[in-house]
Amino acid sequence: MALLEITVIPLGTAGSGLSAWIAGLESLLEESGLPFRLSDMGTIVEGSADELFAIARKLHEHCFGAGVARVYTVMKIDDRRDKAVAIGDKVASVEARKAVKPDK
């Protein structure tokens, strides 16, 4: 499995708020069946690399289909093949390390 962090920004919309757009994109993610987590600055999605590239394209194209003439999409993919990864694993690993007190 791999992780995708994606931010899709439709440009040239009527207002500066994007929550209505994000809600529409979240509906597409729900329909995909892929695990995802919305954050204040983007969305993390879990799946195979093929699934992640496909959903990224779908999210990006959705805005054009809704009448926007320009879309700015930023994405990062962490495709780790030596072990299974899931949303939240990296944060849990950091938290576990913080909980370990070094010997004095």
PDB file of N, CA and C in Angstrom, residues 8-14 20-25 28 57-71:
ATOM      1  N   VAL A   8      -6.305  19.883  -3.737  1.00  0.00           N
ATOM      2  CA  VAL A   8      -6.873  20.311  -5.015  1.00  0.00           C
ATOM      3  C   VAL A   8      -7.481  21.688  -4.812  1.00  0.00           C
ATOM      4  N   ILE A   9      -7.017  22.662  -5.599  1.00  0.00           N
ATOM      5  CA  ILE A   9      -7.466  24.036  -5.443  1.00  0.00           C
ATOM      6  C   ILE A   9      -8.032  24.537  -6.767  1.00  0.00           C
ATOM      7  N   PRO A  10      -9.354  24.703  -6.836  1.00  0.00           N
ATOM      8  CA  PRO A  10      -9.941  25.307  -8.033  1.00  0.00           C
ATOM      9  C   PRO A  10      -9.682  26.815  -8.001  1.00  0.00           C
ATOM     10  N   LEU A  11      -9.161  27.360  -9.076  1.00  0.00           N
ATOM     11  CA  LEU A  11      -8.851  28.789  -9.140  1.00  0.00           C
ATOM     12  C   LEU A  11      -9.917  29.516  -9.951  1.00  0.00           C
ATOM     13  N   GLY A  12     -10.185  30.755  -9.568  1.00  0.00           N
ATOM     14  CA  GLY A  12     -11.148  31.553 -10.295  1.00  0.00           C
ATOM     15  C   GLY A  12     -12.585  31.298  -9.903  1.00  0.00           C
ATOM     16  N   THR A  13     -12.792  30.797  -8.692  1.00  0.00           N
ATOM     17  CA  THR A  13     -14.159  30.574  -8.219  1.00  0.00           C
ATOM     18  C   THR A  13     -14.741  31.899  -7.716  1.00  0.00           C
ATOM     19  N   ALA A  14     -16.030  31.926  -7.458  1.00  0.00           N
ATOM     20  CA  ALA A  14     -16.718  33.155  -7.070  1.00  0.00           C
ATOM     21  C   ALA A  14     -16.228  33.729  -5.740  1.00  0.00           C
ATOM     22  N   ALA A  20     -17.019  24.170   0.210  1.00  0.00           N
ATOM     23  CA  ALA A  20     -18.032  23.511  -0.626  1.00  0.00           C
ATOM     24  C   ALA A  20     -17.368  22.632  -1.676  1.00  0.00           C
ATOM     25  N   TRP A  21     -16.264  23.113  -2.241  1.00  0.00           N
ATOM     26  CA  TRP A  21     -15.523  22.307  -3.225  1.00  0.00           C
ATOM     27  C   TRP A  21     -14.946  21.063  -2.570  1.00  0.00           C
ATOM     28  N   ILE A  22     -14.358  21.240  -1.396  1.00  0.00           N
ATOM     29  CA  ILE A  22     -13.735  20.119  -0.685  1.00  0.00           C
ATOM     30  C   ILE A  22     -14.789  19.084  -0.324  1.00  0.00           C
ATOM     31  N   ALA A  23     -15.963  19.525   0.076  1.00  0.00           N
ATOM     32  CA  ALA A  23     -17.047  18.585   0.401  1.00  0.00           C
ATOM     33  C   ALA A  23     -17.402  17.747  -0.823  1.00  0.00           C
ATOM     34  N   GLY A  24     -17.430  18.360  -1.989  1.00  0.00           N
ATOM     35  CA  GLY A  24     -17.701  17.610  -3.221  1.00  0.00           C
ATOM     36  C   GLY A  24     -16.618  16.600  -3.532  1.00  0.00           C
ATOM     37  N   LEU A  25     -15.380  16.991  -3.316  1.00  0.00           N
ATOM     38  CA  LEU A  25     -14.263  16.068  -3.544  1.00  0.00           C
ATOM     39  C   LEU A  25     -14.290  14.929  -2.529  1.00  0.00           C
ATOM     40  N   LEU A  28     -16.458  12.137  -3.626  1.00  0.00           N
ATOM     41  CA  LEU A  28     -15.788  11.248  -4.587  1.00  0.00           C
ATOM     42  C   LEU A  28     -14.880  10.252  -3.869  1.00  0.00           C
ATOM     43  N   ARG A  57      -6.376  11.850 -10.301  1.00  0.00           N
ATOM     44  CA  ARG A  57      -6.869  12.361 -11.583  1.00  0.00           C
ATOM     45  C   ARG A  57      -8.364  12.675 -11.502  1.00  0.00           C
ATOM     46  N   LYS A  58      -9.120  11.804 -10.861  1.00  0.00           N
ATOM     47  CA  LYS A  58     -10.566  12.005 -10.742  1.00  0.00           C
ATOM     48  C   LYS A  58     -10.874  13.274  -9.942  1.00  0.00           C
ATOM     49  N   LEU A  59     -10.159  13.487  -8.845  1.00  0.00           N
ATOM     50  CA  LEU A  59     -10.363  14.681  -8.030  1.00  0.00           C
ATOM     51  C   LEU A  59     -10.001  15.943  -8.812  1.00  0.00           C
ATOM     52  N   HIS A  60      -8.879  15.896  -9.511  1.00  0.00           N
ATOM     53  CA  HIS A  60      -8.413  17.027 -10.306  1.00  0.00           C
ATOM     54  C   HIS A  60      -9.429  17.364 -11.407  1.00  0.00           C
ATOM     55  N   GLU A  61      -9.870  16.363 -12.137  1.00  0.00           N
ATOM     56  CA  GLU A  61     -10.793  16.566 -13.259  1.00  0.00           C
ATOM     57  C   GLU A  61     -12.188  16.988 -12.809  1.00  0.00           C
ATOM     58  N   HIS A  62     -12.575  16.604 -11.600  1.00  0.00           N
ATOM     59  CA  HIS A  62     -13.900  16.956 -11.081  1.00  0.00           C
ATOM     60  C   HIS A  62     -14.136  18.464 -11.123  1.00  0.00           C
ATOM     61  N   CYS A  63     -13.131  19.227 -10.768  1.00  0.00           N
ATOM     62  CA  CYS A  63     -13.281  20.685 -10.737  1.00  0.00           C
ATOM     63  C   CYS A  63     -13.516  21.243 -12.141  1.00  0.00           C
ATOM     64  N   PHE A  64     -12.823  20.693 -13.130  1.00  0.00           N
ATOM     65  CA  PHE A  64     -13.054  21.134 -14.506  1.00  0.00           C
ATOM     66  C   PHE A  64     -14.478  20.801 -14.934  1.00  0.00           C
ATOM     67  N   GLY A  65     -14.942  19.633 -14.546  1.00  0.00           N
ATOM     68  CA  GLY A  65     -16.306  19.229 -14.872  1.00  0.00           C
ATOM     69  C   GLY A  65     -17.360  20.119 -14.235  1.00  0.00           C
ATOM     70  N   ALA A  66     -16.968  20.795 -13.153  1.00  0.00           N
ATOM     71  CA  ALA A  66     -17.890  21.696 -12.463  1.00  0.00           C
ATOM     72  C   ALA A  66     -17.774  23.134 -12.981  1.00  0.00           C
ATOM     73  N   GLY A  67     -16.997  23.326 -14.046  1.00  0.00           N
ATOM     74  CA  GLY A  67     -16.944  24.628 -14.690  1.00  0.00           C
ATOM     75  C   GLY A  67     -15.761  25.506 -14.380  1.00  0.00           C
ATOM     76  N   VAL A  68     -14.808  25.034 -13.611  1.00  0.00           N
ATOM     77  CA  VAL A  68     -13.628  25.830 -13.308  1.00  0.00           C
ATOM     78  C   VAL A  68     -12.659  25.743 -14.493  1.00  0.00           C
ATOM     79  N   ALA A  69     -12.022  26.867 -14.824  1.00  0.00           N
ATOM     80  CA  ALA A  69     -11.111  26.897 -15.965  1.00  0.00           C
ATOM     81  C   ALA A  69      -9.664  26.575 -15.576  1.00  0.00           C
ATOM     82  N   ARG A  70      -9.359  26.614 -14.275  1.00  0.00           N
ATOM     83  CA  ARG A  70      -7.982  26.354 -13.833  1.00  0.00           C
ATOM     84  C   ARG A  70      -8.007  25.638 -12.487  1.00  0.00           C
ATOM     85  N   VAL A  71      -7.191  24.597 -12.372  1.00  0.00           N
ATOM     86  CA  VAL A  71      -7.104  23.815 -11.130  1.00  0.00           C
ATOM     87  C   VAL A  71      -5.630  23.615 -10.790  1.00  0.00           C
TER      88      VAL A  71
END
